[in-house]
GROMACS .gro file of C-alpha atoms in nm:
model
  461
    1MET     CA    1  -3.954  -1.249  -3.599
    2MET     CA    2  -3.719  -1.081  -3.258
    3LEU     CA    3  -3.740  -1.274  -2.995
    4ALA     CA    4  -3.917  -1.152  -2.623
    5ILE     CA    5  -3.704  -1.119  -2.365
    6SER     CA    6  -3.777  -1.070  -1.996
    7ARG     CA    7  -3.648  -0.804  -1.791
    8ARG     CA    8  -3.503  -1.085  -1.539
    9SER     CA    9  -3.386  -1.335  -1.768
   10LYS     CA   10  -3.143  -0.975  -1.922
   11LEU     CA   11  -3.012  -0.956  -1.616
   12ILE     CA   12  -2.974  -1.305  -1.550
   13GLN     CA   13  -2.739  -1.335  -1.903
   14THR     CA   14  -2.590  -0.985  -1.832
   15PHE     CA   15  -2.453  -1.115  -1.465
   16TRP     CA   16  -2.313  -1.402  -1.657
   17LEU     CA   17  -2.231  -1.156  -1.978
   18PHE     CA   18  -1.960  -1.024  -1.659
   19TRP     CA   19  -1.803  -1.352  -1.507
   20SER     CA   20  -1.741  -1.381  -1.899
   21PHE     CA   21  -1.563  -1.063  -1.875
   22ASN     CA   22  -1.387  -1.178  -1.578
   23HIS     CA   23  -1.124  -1.392  -1.836
   24ARG     CA   24  -0.989  -1.040  -1.994
   25GLY     CA   25  -0.852  -0.941  -1.607
   26ILE     CA   26  -0.728  -1.293  -1.547
   27HIS     CA   27  -0.531  -1.266  -1.878
   28ASN     CA   28  -0.377  -0.889  -1.772
   29CYS     CA   29  -0.360  -0.962  -1.401
   30ILE     CA   30  -0.211  -1.341  -1.356
   31LEU     CA   31   0.155  -1.345  -1.547
   32GLY     CA   32   0.233  -1.091  -1.303
   33PRO     CA   33   0.237  -1.179  -0.974
   34THR     CA   34   0.290  -1.558  -1.105
   35LEU     CA   35   0.628  -1.451  -1.330
   36LEU     CA   36   0.898  -1.558  -1.015
   37ASP     CA   37   0.716  -1.927  -0.946
   38LEU     CA   38   0.729  -1.965  -1.317
   39GLN     CA   39   1.074  -1.873  -1.343
   40LEU     CA   40   1.140  -2.145  -1.105
   41LEU     CA   41   0.937  -2.374  -1.296
   42LEU     CA   42   1.180  -2.296  -1.646
   43GLN     CA   43   1.507  -2.229  -1.522
   44LYS     CA   44   1.500  -1.924  -1.777
   45ASP     CA   45   1.603  -1.560  -1.714
   46LEU     CA   46   1.336  -1.277  -1.676
   47ASN     CA   47   1.491  -1.238  -2.087
   48ALA     CA   48   1.293  -1.552  -2.199
   49LEU     CA   49   1.016  -1.483  -1.972
   50SER     CA   50   0.946  -1.111  -2.091
   51TYR     CA   51   0.815  -1.324  -2.427
   52LEU     CA   52   0.520  -1.496  -2.211
   53PHE     CA   53   0.432  -1.129  -2.218
   54PHE     CA   54   0.442  -1.058  -2.602
   55ALA     CA   55   0.323  -1.374  -2.708
   56SER     CA   56  -0.033  -1.263  -2.472
   57GLY     CA   57  -0.040  -0.963  -2.612
   58LEU     CA   58   0.006  -1.103  -2.993
   59GLY     CA   59  -0.251  -1.364  -2.945
   60SER     CA   60  -0.518  -1.092  -2.790
   61MET     CA   61  -0.423  -0.866  -3.097
   62LEU     CA   62  -0.577  -1.177  -3.346
   63GLY     CA   63  -0.834  -1.247  -3.128
   64SER     CA   64  -0.958  -0.912  -3.164
   65LEU     CA   65  -0.851  -0.933  -3.563
   66ALA     CA   66  -1.082  -1.249  -3.657
   67ALA     CA   67  -1.359  -1.212  -3.443
   68GLY     CA   68  -1.450  -0.921  -3.650
   69PHE     CA   69  -1.529  -1.158  -3.933
   70LEU     CA   70  -1.611  -1.459  -3.662
   71ALA     CA   71  -1.938  -1.233  -3.504
   72SER     CA   72  -2.152  -1.202  -3.861
   73ARG     CA   73  -2.088  -1.575  -3.931
   74PHE     CA   74  -2.180  -1.783  -3.642
   75ASP     CA   75  -2.367  -1.777  -3.338
   76ASN     CA   76  -2.206  -1.521  -3.119
   77ARG     CA   77  -2.323  -1.686  -2.793
   78PHE     CA   78  -2.213  -2.008  -2.928
   79GLN     CA   79  -1.829  -1.876  -3.068
   80LEU     CA   80  -1.876  -1.735  -2.678
   81PHE     CA   81  -1.943  -2.069  -2.517
   82LEU     CA   82  -1.621  -2.206  -2.746
   83SER     CA   83  -1.347  -1.915  -2.653
   84LEU     CA   84  -1.406  -1.939  -2.269
   85MET     CA   85  -1.370  -2.308  -2.307
   86VAL     CA   86  -1.045  -2.281  -2.503
   87GLY     CA   87  -0.926  -2.009  -2.251
   88SER     CA   88  -1.003  -2.180  -1.979
   89VAL     CA   89  -0.859  -2.516  -2.047
   90SER     CA   90  -0.528  -2.307  -2.231
   91ILE     CA   91  -0.475  -2.073  -1.873
   92ALA     CA   92  -0.497  -2.455  -1.683
   93ALA     CA   93  -0.215  -2.624  -1.934
   94ILE     CA   94   0.030  -2.312  -1.930
   95PRO     CA   95   0.257  -2.475  -1.660
   96GLN     CA   96   0.196  -2.803  -1.705
   97VAL     CA   97   0.465  -2.882  -1.902
   98GLN     CA   98   0.767  -2.709  -1.801
   99HIS     CA   99   0.913  -2.604  -2.155
  100ILE     CA  100   0.942  -2.228  -2.255
  101TYR     CA  101   0.856  -2.269  -2.618
  102TYR     CA  102   0.516  -2.507  -2.475
  103MET     CA  103   0.405  -2.199  -2.187
  104TYR     CA  104   0.413  -1.931  -2.488
  105PHE     CA  105   0.235  -2.117  -2.778
  106MET     CA  106  -0.051  -2.181  -2.438
  107VAL     CA  107   0.007  -1.882  -2.379
  108PHE     CA  108  -0.033  -1.757  -2.734
  109VAL     CA  109  -0.336  -1.927  -2.684
  110PHE     CA  110  -0.497  -1.773  -2.380
  111GLY     CA  111  -0.432  -1.448  -2.518
  112LEU     CA  112  -0.592  -1.521  -2.881
  113THR     CA  113  -0.943  -1.650  -2.662
  114ARG     CA  114  -0.907  -1.311  -2.458
  115GLY     CA  115  -0.957  -1.122  -2.814
  116LEU     CA  116  -1.265  -1.310  -2.870
  117VAL     CA  117  -1.432  -1.353  -2.585
  118VAL     CA  118  -1.474  -0.957  -2.528
  119CYS     CA  119  -1.585  -0.845  -2.871
  120PHE     CA  120  -1.855  -1.164  -2.796
  121VAL     CA  121  -1.924  -1.014  -2.486
  122MET     CA  122  -1.948  -0.696  -2.624
  123GLN     CA  123  -2.195  -0.835  -2.893
  124ILE     CA  124  -2.503  -1.036  -2.682
  125CYS     CA  125  -2.494  -0.755  -2.456
  126GLY     CA  126  -2.564  -0.488  -2.695
  127GLU     CA  127  -2.852  -0.689  -2.859
  128LEU     CA  128  -3.014  -0.798  -2.558
  129TRP     CA  129  -3.025  -0.427  -2.381
  130GLU     CA  130  -3.196  -0.083  -2.592
  131LYS     CA  131  -3.012   0.128  -2.338
  132LYS     CA  132  -2.664  -0.029  -2.382
  133GLY     CA  133  -2.441   0.194  -2.169
  134PRO     CA  134  -2.520   0.118  -1.747
  135PRO     CA  135  -2.503  -0.245  -1.919
  136PHE     CA  136  -2.142  -0.199  -2.049
  137GLN     CA  137  -1.969  -0.026  -1.762
  138PHE     CA  138  -2.111  -0.357  -1.524
  139VAL     CA  139  -2.007  -0.586  -1.763
  140ALA     CA  140  -1.682  -0.393  -1.819
  141CYS     CA  141  -1.638  -0.428  -1.458
  142GLY     CA  142  -1.550  -0.830  -1.511
  143THR     CA  143  -1.219  -0.690  -1.563
  144SER     CA  144  -1.143  -0.576  -1.280
  145ALA     CA  145  -1.326  -0.834  -1.114
  146GLY     CA  146  -1.121  -1.105  -1.300
  147ALA     CA  147  -0.759  -0.867  -1.156
  148ILE     CA  148  -0.881  -0.850  -0.804
  149LEU     CA  149  -0.920  -1.210  -0.779
  150ALA     CA  150  -0.657  -1.401  -0.939
  151PRO     CA  151  -0.324  -1.298  -0.706
  152LEU     CA  152  -0.544  -1.354  -0.400
  153ILE     CA  153  -0.634  -1.682  -0.607
  154ALA     CA  154  -0.301  -1.761  -0.676
  155LYS     CA  155  -0.167  -1.688  -0.361
  156PRO     CA  156  -0.175  -1.981  -0.176
  157PHE     CA  157   0.009  -2.139  -0.442
  158LEU     CA  158   0.299  -1.921  -0.474
  159CYS     CA  159   0.593  -2.067  -0.346
  160PRO     CA  160   0.613  -1.967   0.020
  161TYR     CA  161   0.936  -1.830   0.143
  162GLN     CA  162   1.141  -1.518   0.020
  163THR     CA  163   1.356  -1.557  -0.287
  164VAL     CA  164   1.547  -1.745  -0.625
  165PRO     CA  165   1.835  -1.923  -0.585
  166THR     CA  166   2.086  -1.682  -0.726
  167ASP     CA  167   2.291  -1.955  -0.919
  168SER     CA  168   1.989  -2.102  -1.078
  169PHE     CA  169   1.978  -1.952  -1.408
  170ASN     CA  170   2.315  -1.916  -1.597
  171GLU     CA  171   2.219  -1.689  -1.808
  172THR     CA  172   2.094  -1.393  -1.486
  173THR     CA  173   2.386  -1.253  -1.405
  174SER     CA  174   2.234  -0.943  -1.393
  175LEU     CA  175   1.994  -1.013  -1.160
  176SER     CA  176   2.257  -1.148  -0.910
  177LEU     CA  177   2.459  -0.909  -0.694
  178PRO     CA  178   2.879  -0.955  -0.696
  179ASN     CA  179   3.010  -1.282  -0.477
  180SER     CA  180   2.545  -1.317  -0.399
  181THR     CA  181   2.634  -1.691  -0.482
  182SER     CA  182   2.871  -1.758  -0.188
  183LEU     CA  183   2.602  -1.515   0.032
  184VAL     CA  184   2.355  -1.790  -0.025
  185ASN     CA  185   2.560  -2.078  -0.003
  186VAL     CA  186   2.698  -1.927   0.314
  187LEU     CA  187   2.394  -1.874   0.481
  188ASP     CA  188   2.240  -2.250   0.383
  189SER     CA  189   2.483  -2.453   0.568
  190ILE     CA  190   2.442  -2.158   0.848
  191ILE     CA  191   2.087  -2.264   0.821
  192THR     CA  192   2.159  -2.641   0.828
  193GLU     CA  193   2.488  -2.665   1.123
  194GLN     CA  194   2.190  -2.473   1.288
  195GLY     CA  195   1.913  -2.741   1.205
  196VAL     CA  196   1.655  -2.499   1.136
  197GLY     CA  197   1.342  -2.691   0.947
  198MET     CA  198   1.357  -2.371   0.669
  199ASN     CA  199   1.395  -2.191   0.401
  200SER     CA  200   1.494  -1.852   0.272
  201VAL     CA  201   1.515  -2.001  -0.111
  202CYS     CA  202   1.270  -2.067  -0.313
  203THR     CA  203   1.253  -2.409  -0.513
  204ALA     CA  204   1.093  -2.594  -0.841
  205GLU     CA  205   0.948  -2.837  -0.547
  206ASP     CA  206   0.860  -2.538  -0.382
  207THR     CA  207   0.614  -2.396  -0.560
  208ARG     CA  208   0.296  -2.560  -0.642
  209VAL     CA  209   0.165  -2.275  -0.868
  210GLN     CA  210   0.070  -2.573  -1.118
  211TRP     CA  211  -0.261  -2.574  -0.902
  212ALA     CA  212  -0.372  -2.146  -0.927
  213PHE     CA  213  -0.331  -2.152  -1.299
  214LEU     CA  214  -0.590  -2.494  -1.312
  215VAL     CA  215  -0.805  -2.325  -1.036
  216LEU     CA  216  -0.843  -2.021  -1.249
  217GLY     CA  217  -0.939  -2.218  -1.592
  218CYS     CA  218  -1.220  -2.438  -1.306
  219TYR     CA  219  -1.333  -2.072  -1.202
  220MET     CA  220  -1.404  -1.927  -1.600
  221LEU     CA  221  -1.557  -2.318  -1.679
  222PRO     CA  222  -1.910  -2.198  -1.510
  223ALA     CA  223  -1.917  -1.839  -1.728
  224ALA     CA  224  -1.867  -2.074  -2.065
  225LEU     CA  225  -2.231  -2.355  -1.958
  226SER     CA  226  -2.427  -2.045  -1.933
  227GLN     CA  227  -2.336  -1.939  -2.319
  228LEU     CA  228  -2.378  -2.307  -2.425
  229TYR     CA  229  -2.723  -2.319  -2.180
  230TYR     CA  230  -2.838  -1.969  -2.350
  231TRP     CA  231  -2.768  -2.058  -2.733
  232LEU     CA  232  -2.910  -2.417  -2.675
  233LEU     CA  233  -3.215  -2.251  -2.486
  234TYR     CA  234  -3.205  -1.973  -2.840
  235ARG     CA  235  -3.176  -2.244  -3.067
  236ALA     CA  236  -3.467  -2.460  -2.954
  237VAL     CA  237  -3.653  -2.155  -2.923
  238ARG     CA  238  -3.572  -2.018  -3.311
  239LEU     CA  239  -3.676  -2.397  -3.436
  240GLN     CA  240  -3.959  -2.422  -3.246
  241HIS     CA  241  -4.122  -2.078  -3.360
  242GLY     CA  242  -3.905  -2.130  -3.762
  243THR     CA  243  -3.787  -1.839  -3.731
  244LYS     CA  244  -3.442  -1.687  -3.666
  245THR     CA  245  -3.296  -1.431  -3.519
  246PRO     CA  246  -2.978  -1.223  -3.625
  247GLU     CA  247  -2.672  -1.250  -3.419
  248TYR     CA  248  -2.475  -0.958  -3.673
  249VAL     CA  249  -2.624  -0.602  -3.819
  250GLU     CA  250  -2.404  -0.415  -4.064
  251LEU     CA  251  -2.383  -0.133  -4.035
  252ASN     CA  252  -2.589   0.141  -4.332
  253HIS     CA  253  -2.264   0.249  -4.449
  254GLU     CA  254  -2.548   0.472  -4.672
  255GLU     CA  255  -2.682   0.677  -4.311
  256GLU     CA  256  -2.302   0.733  -4.216
  257VAL     CA  257  -2.186   1.086  -4.163
  258LYS     CA  258  -1.967   1.201  -4.412
  259PHE     CA  259  -1.677   1.453  -4.430
  260GLU     CA  260  -1.382   1.528  -4.634
  261PHE     CA  261  -1.084   1.383  -4.489
  262LYS     CA  262  -0.783   1.574  -4.450
  263LEU     CA  263  -0.407   1.560  -4.327
  264ILE     CA  264  -0.531   1.674  -3.985
  265HIS     CA  265  -0.747   1.366  -3.971
  266LEU     CA  266  -0.480   1.170  -4.086
  267VAL     CA  267  -0.241   1.311  -3.792
  268PHE     CA  268  -0.514   1.300  -3.586
  269PHE     CA  269  -0.619   0.952  -3.577
  270LEU     CA  270  -0.243   0.894  -3.530
  271ALA     CA  271  -0.184   1.023  -3.201
  272LEU     CA  272  -0.532   0.874  -3.077
  273PHE     CA  273  -0.316   0.576  -3.200
  274LEU     CA  274  -0.039   0.658  -3.002
  275MET     CA  275  -0.272   0.752  -2.735
  276TYR     CA  276  -0.462   0.382  -2.679
  277ILE     CA  277  -0.138   0.233  -2.727
  278LEU     CA  278  -0.059   0.414  -2.421
  279LEU     CA  279  -0.336   0.371  -2.219
  280SER     CA  280  -0.336   0.028  -2.214
  281SER     CA  281  -0.011  -0.023  -2.151
  282LEU     CA  282  -0.019   0.164  -1.804
  283PRO     CA  283  -0.170  -0.101  -1.546
  284ALA     CA  284  -0.056  -0.410  -1.815
  285THR     CA  285   0.322  -0.253  -1.762
  286TYR     CA  286   0.243  -0.158  -1.378
  287SER     CA  287   0.097  -0.468  -1.241
  288ALA     CA  288   0.254  -0.707  -1.458
  289ILE     CA  289   0.670  -0.647  -1.389
  290LEU     CA  290   0.572  -0.504  -0.931
  291THR     CA  291   0.577  -0.836  -0.843
  292VAL     CA  292   0.904  -0.917  -0.974
  293TYR     CA  293   1.004  -0.491  -0.836
  294GLY     CA  294   0.894  -0.532  -0.480
  295VAL     CA  295   1.033  -0.864  -0.426
  296GLN     CA  296   1.425  -0.855  -0.613
  297GLY     CA  297   1.412  -0.437  -0.583
  298PRO     CA  298   1.551  -0.193  -0.309
  299LEU     CA  299   1.262  -0.289  -0.110
  300GLY     CA  300   1.247  -0.659  -0.113
  301MET     CA  301   0.896  -0.748   0.003
  302SER     CA  302   0.779  -1.064   0.059
  303LYS     CA  303   0.614  -1.268  -0.215
  304ASP     CA  304   0.258  -1.254  -0.091
  305ASP     CA  305   0.288  -0.864  -0.036
  306MET     CA  306   0.287  -0.788  -0.374
  307VAL     CA  307   0.061  -1.037  -0.488
  308THR     CA  308  -0.223  -0.838  -0.190
  309MET     CA  309  -0.067  -0.499  -0.376
  310THR     CA  310  -0.160  -0.620  -0.747
  311SER     CA  311  -0.521  -0.661  -0.628
  312LEU     CA  312  -0.528  -0.419  -0.406
  313PHE     CA  313  -0.418  -0.229  -0.812
  314TRP     CA  314  -0.751  -0.347  -0.941
  315VAL     CA  315  -0.949  -0.256  -0.712
  316GLY     CA  316  -0.823   0.091  -0.723
  317SER     CA  317  -0.908   0.027  -1.161
  318LEU     CA  318  -1.247  -0.120  -1.000
  319ILE     CA  319  -1.352   0.163  -0.743
  320CYS     CA  320  -1.296   0.408  -1.083
  321ARG     CA  321  -1.533   0.219  -1.313
  322LEU     CA  322  -1.807   0.195  -1.061
  323SER     CA  323  -1.782   0.620  -0.987
  324SER     CA  324  -1.717   0.716  -1.367
  325GLY     CA  325  -2.077   0.675  -1.338
  326PHE     CA  326  -2.150   0.963  -1.141
  327TYR     CA  327  -1.918   1.208  -1.205
  328THR     CA  328  -2.000   1.179  -1.575
  329ARG     CA  329  -2.275   1.324  -1.508
  330ARG     CA  330  -2.181   1.631  -1.397
  331PHE     CA  331  -1.854   1.680  -1.560
  332THR     CA  332  -1.796   1.668  -1.930
  333ASN     CA  333  -1.571   1.386  -2.123
  334PHE     CA  334  -1.259   1.582  -2.138
  335GLN     CA  335  -1.285   1.794  -1.737
  336VAL     CA  336  -1.290   1.360  -1.630
  337ILE     CA  337  -0.993   1.330  -1.887
  338ALA     CA  338  -0.719   1.590  -1.765
  339ALA     CA  339  -0.872   1.549  -1.354
  340HIS     CA  340  -0.718   1.177  -1.398
  341LEU     CA  341  -0.472   1.240  -1.603
  342ALA     CA  342  -0.313   1.591  -1.354
  343GLY     CA  343  -0.399   1.319  -1.090
  344LEU     CA  344  -0.210   1.029  -1.230
  345ALA     CA  345   0.128   1.334  -1.247
  346VAL     CA  346   0.113   1.399  -0.976
  347VAL     CA  347   0.108   1.071  -0.791
  348GLY     CA  348   0.394   0.951  -1.064
  349ILE     CA  349   0.636   1.241  -0.930
  350ILE     CA  350   0.594   1.070  -0.573
  351PHE     CA  351   0.583   0.711  -0.747
  352VAL     CA  352   0.931   0.782  -0.895
  353SER     CA  353   1.100   1.013  -0.551
  354LEU     CA  354   0.938   0.737  -0.275
  355ALA     CA  355   0.848   0.425  -0.459
  356SER     CA  356   1.248   0.335  -0.458
  357ARG     CA  357   1.271   0.384  -0.063
  358PHE     CA  358   0.963   0.347   0.134
  359PRO     CA  359   0.719   0.011   0.158
  360ILE     CA  360   0.443   0.181   0.295
  361ALA     CA  361   0.494   0.492  -0.023
  362LEU     CA  362   0.399   0.186  -0.285
  363TRP     CA  363   0.138   0.024  -0.075
  364ILE     CA  364  -0.048   0.346  -0.038
  365LEU     CA  365   0.101   0.465  -0.428
  366THR     CA  366  -0.016   0.170  -0.600
  367PRO     CA  367  -0.387   0.148  -0.525
  368ILE     CA  368  -0.392   0.506  -0.661
  369VAL     CA  369  -0.197   0.497  -0.996
  370GLY     CA  370  -0.514   0.175  -1.001
  371TYR     CA  371  -0.759   0.437  -1.007
  372PHE     CA  372  -0.640   0.739  -1.186
  373SER     CA  373  -0.534   0.509  -1.540
  374ALA     CA  374  -0.893   0.413  -1.533
  375PRO     CA  375  -1.124   0.542  -1.736
  376TYR     CA  376  -0.980   0.633  -2.070
  377LEU     CA  377  -1.016   0.354  -2.272
  378ALA     CA  378  -1.358   0.391  -2.322
  379GLY     CA  379  -1.328   0.776  -2.160
  380VAL     CA  380  -1.123   0.866  -2.476
  381LEU     CA  381  -1.343   0.756  -2.700
  382ALA     CA  382  -1.661   0.930  -2.586
  383TRP     CA  383  -1.482   1.206  -2.512
  384VAL     CA  384  -1.353   1.252  -2.978
  385THR     CA  385  -1.779   1.150  -3.047
  386ASP     CA  386  -1.871   1.452  -2.896
  387PHE     CA  387  -1.733   1.670  -3.157
  388LEU     CA  388  -1.620   1.352  -3.456
  389GLN     CA  389  -1.815   1.119  -3.611
  390LEU     CA  390  -1.565   0.823  -3.611
  391HIS     CA  391  -1.589   0.548  -3.885
  392PRO     CA  392  -1.636   0.170  -3.672
  393LYS     CA  393  -1.309   0.084  -3.789
  394ILE     CA  394  -1.107   0.382  -3.664
  395THR     CA  395  -1.257   0.221  -3.356
  396SER     CA  396  -1.134  -0.101  -3.463
  397LEU     CA  397  -0.800   0.000  -3.479
  398CYS     CA  398  -0.836   0.198  -3.155
  399PHE     CA  399  -0.861  -0.129  -3.011
  400LEU     CA  400  -0.601  -0.310  -3.156
  401ALA     CA  401  -0.363  -0.066  -3.047
  402SER     CA  402  -0.479  -0.123  -2.719
  403GLY     CA  403  -0.393  -0.473  -2.781
  404ALA     CA  404   0.003  -0.385  -2.864
  405GLY     CA  405   0.012  -0.151  -2.558
  406ASN     CA  406  -0.082  -0.477  -2.368
  407MET     CA  407   0.210  -0.673  -2.569
  408LEU     CA  408   0.494  -0.467  -2.598
  409PHE     CA  409   0.553  -0.243  -2.272
  410PRO     CA  410   0.547  -0.545  -2.028
  411PHE     CA  411   0.806  -0.700  -2.249
  412ILE     CA  412   0.989  -0.443  -2.282
  413GLY     CA  413   0.985  -0.343  -1.923
  414GLY     CA  414   1.069  -0.720  -1.842
  415ILE     CA  415   1.388  -0.666  -2.039
  416LEU     CA  416   1.432  -0.315  -1.879
  417PHE     CA  417   1.441  -0.482  -1.562
  418ASN     CA  418   1.675  -0.769  -1.685
  419GLU     CA  419   1.951  -0.532  -1.806
  420TYR     CA  420   1.850  -0.280  -1.636
  421GLY     CA  421   1.832  -0.328  -1.247
  422SER     CA  422   1.485  -0.252  -1.076
  423TYR     CA  423   1.475   0.182  -1.071
  424SER     CA  424   1.372   0.110  -1.497
  425TYR     CA  425   1.074   0.027  -1.365
  426LEU     CA  426   1.040   0.304  -1.242
  427TYR     CA  427   1.112   0.542  -1.515
  428LEU     CA  428   0.959   0.392  -1.771
  429ILE     CA  429   0.639   0.416  -1.544
  430PHE     CA  430   0.662   0.780  -1.522
  431SER     CA  431   0.764   0.768  -1.904
  432ILE     CA  432   0.441   0.661  -2.001
  433VAL     CA  433   0.255   0.861  -1.773
  434ILE     CA  434   0.400   1.179  -1.876
  435THR     CA  435   0.406   1.097  -2.237
  436MET     CA  436  -0.019   0.988  -2.182
  437GLY     CA  437  -0.035   1.353  -2.102
  438LEU     CA  438   0.179   1.581  -2.330
  439THR     CA  439  -0.003   1.296  -2.664
  440TYR     CA  440  -0.360   1.382  -2.504
  441ALA     CA  441  -0.232   1.712  -2.505
  442CYS     CA  442  -0.156   1.690  -2.825
  443LEU     CA  443  -0.491   1.542  -2.969
  444VAL     CA  444  -0.655   1.851  -2.773
  445SER     CA  445  -0.444   2.056  -2.994
  446LEU     CA  446  -0.529   1.894  -3.293
  447SER     CA  447  -0.933   1.869  -3.271
  448LYS     CA  448  -0.989   2.274  -3.241
  449ALA     CA  449  -0.797   2.245  -3.602
  450LEU     CA  450  -1.041   1.920  -3.755
  451PRO     CA  451  -1.313   2.072  -3.979
  452LEU     CA  452  -1.657   2.056  -3.828
  453SER     CA  453  -1.835   1.743  -3.867
  454GLN     CA  454  -2.239   1.724  -3.849
  455ASP     CA  455  -2.402   1.775  -3.571
  456LYS     CA  456  -2.136   1.784  -3.338
  457SER     CA  457  -2.008   2.137  -3.229
  458TYR     CA  458  -1.740   2.191  -3.000
  459ASP     CA  459  -1.809   2.176  -2.660
  460HIS     CA  460  -1.509   1.939  -2.566
  461ASP     CA  461  -1.317   2.149  -2.323
   0.00000   0.00000   0.00000
């Protein structure tokens, strides 16, 4: 016996799922704008801080794996409530203890809840609606909304001064210019002698980044409590009617479309796996290191400007997600992906050429990169299903590859920035863009060699 749910109730629940999906956006975006202030608290160099991205991405991957086992065994709304509660507590607790290994652990837990939340939200949304496309697109916009809000919420709590002290961290010699320590001391003495009551150097006492994480944790509490409410509500109704509603529907594997698996399929799926690593790594790496690049790179921009710019990146992503529902009705999935990749390649060339010379170029290019990097997560799978029947395990592996991209590339980007300077950030972003285009070209070529699947035809290009 299935419980009847009114359309009004479905809309309200979908809104709360949208709010819950803000968790994913906060996870994707919060470390980048706050990294310099976390550095002040921890007194560590960027090599050590880069492992925060690694721990976060590793937690997200393990959370996605765990969700696949848990979804069929417990009530999804109750699991979503617990995941959001633990996520809210963990993000609030991240900067409260100023020890690097403690912060690794809390970021890992936060990433773990991210993987769980994504799975449970989509599962519940799929149960609510028969026509799943528009609700899924609306809920997915929660990622961009959370990524836009996180830097804006954090901005008032960050250190208002321009730079971190160059002699604070013994390990950070590669980030300092020759004689920069003496220069800072000279400037400090001049300011002191002039009696100016202001500072140009950030210290641990100047940042209130702990409050930013606490506010974000509180921001996610209503979404968690909403799932507790609906769990109790449906539980009471089920007990009243003496029935149980299925929380998980196993795939009938006997009804799957079967095809002979050949070597060409293996090569195609490996390329698809690589594509998902790249398409997730681009927005993750760009937004994670953008603030550090703007402040410590050749442009010498203010931290406030870079935090605002990070939000603009996700505004561009949100605009693309909102508009995708319109142009996918008029163009094929192949045309949409190819057009965005071409635009991304052009923007990448301009980015490498101008982003180190003109601040206005970085202001303009950032939301454009956000726009052109947004449609691939769902778009590539939609393109594949135009001509090939995908096993659910393949889809799951694609999202695991997405988690691997979120884990590896910001981590690598931080190390490269620390070892080779700010220009490594520009070249890393451009390399990801070009590799994405080449990988998709390989996928298109391989798709033409794949044997036809039942009820599928090659009208994808």
